Amino acid sequence: MHFPNLIPPLALASLATSFAMPVVANDLLPIDHGRYVQSQHECSDPKGSMLFIYDGKGVKSAKTSCTLSNVTQSGNVYQFDESCSYYHRSWSILPTTVTDYKSRLEMLNNREFVLKRENENLEMTDQYRWCSAE
């Protein structure tokens, strides 16, 4: 028996798999890429706010670059290790300090979340929201 209009099984499996994959498979966190600001500040005037950019692999700001690793998920909560390099001198190519955090991100939606960072010296919790694409 020959069915000329039947999609070959391998092609069908490949097609089904392509629809099941996330749009950006390499993202460590399911938040939108772009600029984030602490929720109590305006996007147009983020003075005094922690402003950072998420690119799918880590976060960065004017003088900081953080890499994420060991990401785990339970519901809408993501836990991960964060290693942040701080560049206190604008001309420096080497970080002045490197700080490691145990971080916890609770998603409110794809563009808003609560982030808790802690290590042996510090504990910070802030709510952030998306402002714009980079």
Short mmCIF file of C-alpha atoms in Angstrom, two decimals:
data_model
loop_
_atom_site.label_atom_id
_atom_site.label_comp_id
_atom_site.label_asym_id
_atom_site.label_seq_id
_atom_site.Cartn_x
_atom_site.Cartn_y
_atom_site.Cartn_z
CA MET A 1 0.00 0.00 0.00
CA HIS A 2 1.30 3.43 -0.87
CA PHE A 3 -0.01 6.69 0.63
CA PRO A 4 1.50 9.65 -1.28
CA ASN A 5 -0.03 12.28 1.04
CA LEU A 6 1.21 10.69 4.27
CA ILE A 7 3.96 12.60 6.08
CA PRO A 8 6.93 10.30 6.76
CA PRO A 9 7.11 9.37 10.49
CA LEU A 10 10.59 10.88 10.98
CA ALA A 11 9.53 14.18 9.45
CA LEU A 12 6.45 14.23 11.67
CA ALA A 13 8.55 13.57 14.80
CA SER A 14 10.97 16.32 13.79
CA LEU A 15 8.10 18.75 13.19
CA ALA A 16 6.51 17.97 16.58
CA THR A 17 9.84 18.43 18.37
CA SER A 18 10.46 21.80 16.74
CA PHE A 19 7.15 23.15 18.07
CA ALA A 20 7.85 21.84 21.58
CA MET A 21 11.19 23.67 21.91
CA PRO A 22 11.25 27.10 23.57
CA VAL A 23 11.94 30.09 21.35
CA VAL A 24 15.34 30.72 22.96
CA ALA A 25 16.50 27.32 24.20
CA ASN A 26 19.73 28.58 25.76
CA ASP A 27 18.14 31.07 28.17
CA LEU A 28 18.93 30.29 31.79
CA LEU A 29 15.85 32.12 33.11
CA PRO A 30 12.40 32.46 31.47
CA ILE A 31 12.31 36.25 31.66
CA ASP A 32 12.34 38.53 28.63
CA HIS A 33 15.67 39.88 27.44
CA GLY A 34 16.21 43.58 28.07
CA ARG A 35 16.65 46.32 30.64
CA TYR A 36 15.22 45.88 34.13
CA VAL A 37 14.80 48.46 36.89
CA GLN A 38 13.67 48.20 40.50
CA SER A 39 9.87 48.38 40.47
CA GLN A 40 9.60 51.52 42.60
CA HIS A 41 11.57 53.55 40.00
CA GLU A 42 10.48 54.93 36.64
CA CYS A 43 12.07 53.48 33.51
CA SER A 44 12.65 57.00 32.21
CA ASP A 45 14.44 58.08 35.41
CA PRO A 46 16.08 55.10 37.13
CA LYS A 47 18.38 57.23 39.33
CA GLY A 48 19.15 55.46 42.57
CA SER A 49 17.93 52.16 41.15
CA MET A 50 19.76 48.98 40.34
CA LEU A 51 19.47 48.94 36.54
CA PHE A 52 20.64 45.85 34.66
CA ILE A 53 20.36 44.06 31.35
CA TYR A 54 19.46 40.36 31.03
CA ASP A 55 20.76 38.65 27.87
CA GLY A 56 19.72 35.04 28.48
CA LYS A 57 23.02 33.93 29.99
CA GLY A 58 23.66 36.55 32.69
CA VAL A 59 23.12 40.13 33.77
CA LYS A 60 25.22 43.23 33.33
CA SER A 61 25.15 46.88 34.26
CA ALA A 62 27.51 49.83 33.76
CA LYS A 63 30.22 48.43 36.06
CA THR A 64 29.07 44.87 36.77
CA SER A 65 28.88 41.61 34.86
CA CYS A 66 27.28 38.51 36.44
CA THR A 67 27.26 34.94 35.17
CA LEU A 68 24.60 32.46 36.28
CA SER A 69 25.07 28.74 36.89
CA ASN A 70 23.43 25.72 38.55
CA VAL A 71 19.90 26.94 37.76
CA THR A 72 17.10 24.88 39.33
CA GLN A 73 13.34 25.41 39.13
CA SER A 74 10.42 24.66 41.42
CA GLY A 75 7.17 26.11 40.07
CA ASN A 76 7.71 29.82 39.42
CA VAL A 77 10.85 29.98 41.62
CA TYR A 78 14.36 29.68 40.19
CA GLN A 79 17.48 29.26 42.32
CA PHE A 80 20.99 29.71 40.97
CA ASP A 81 24.57 30.67 41.73
CA GLU A 82 25.68 34.10 40.60
CA SER A 83 29.28 35.26 40.18
CA CYS A 84 29.52 39.03 39.74
CA SER A 85 32.60 40.91 38.60
CA TYR A 86 32.69 44.59 39.58
CA TYR A 87 34.70 47.06 37.50
CA HIS A 88 35.11 50.11 39.75
CA ARG A 89 37.49 51.86 37.35
CA SER A 90 36.10 52.62 33.90
CA TRP A 91 39.48 52.02 32.25
CA SER A 92 40.08 48.62 33.87
CA ILE A 93 39.79 45.40 31.87
CA LEU A 94 40.17 43.29 35.03
CA PRO A 95 37.50 43.26 37.74
CA THR A 96 38.26 45.10 40.98
CA THR A 97 36.24 42.56 42.98
CA VAL A 98 34.33 39.35 42.32
CA THR A 99 31.38 38.46 44.55
CA ASP A 100 29.47 35.18 44.59
CA TYR A 101 25.79 34.99 45.54
CA LYS A 102 23.16 32.33 46.12
CA SER A 103 20.20 33.84 44.31
CA ARG A 104 16.48 33.15 44.20
CA LEU A 105 14.17 34.60 41.54
CA GLU A 106 10.40 34.39 41.99
CA MET A 107 8.63 35.10 38.71
CA LEU A 108 5.52 37.24 38.84
CA ASN A 109 5.34 37.17 35.01
CA ASN A 110 7.85 37.21 32.10
CA ARG A 111 8.69 40.85 32.78
CA GLU A 112 8.45 41.18 36.56
CA PHE A 113 10.07 39.24 39.39
CA VAL A 114 11.40 39.35 42.94
CA LEU A 115 15.15 38.72 43.21
CA LYS A 116 16.85 37.74 46.46
CA ARG A 117 20.66 37.65 46.55
CA GLU A 118 22.68 36.54 49.54
CA ASN A 119 26.17 35.54 50.62
CA GLU A 120 28.00 35.46 53.95
CA ASN A 121 28.11 39.29 54.15
CA LEU A 122 24.95 40.51 52.51
CA GLU A 123 21.26 39.85 51.82
CA MET A 124 19.25 41.90 49.30
CA THR A 125 15.69 41.45 48.09
CA ASP A 126 14.15 43.69 45.43
CA GLN A 127 11.33 43.57 42.91
CA TYR A 128 12.25 44.33 39.30
CA ARG A 129 10.30 45.06 36.13
CA TRP A 130 11.16 45.14 32.46
CA CYS A 131 11.63 48.54 30.84
CA SER A 132 12.83 47.96 27.29
CA ALA A 133 14.74 45.73 24.93
CA GLU A 134 18.46 46.38 24.93
#
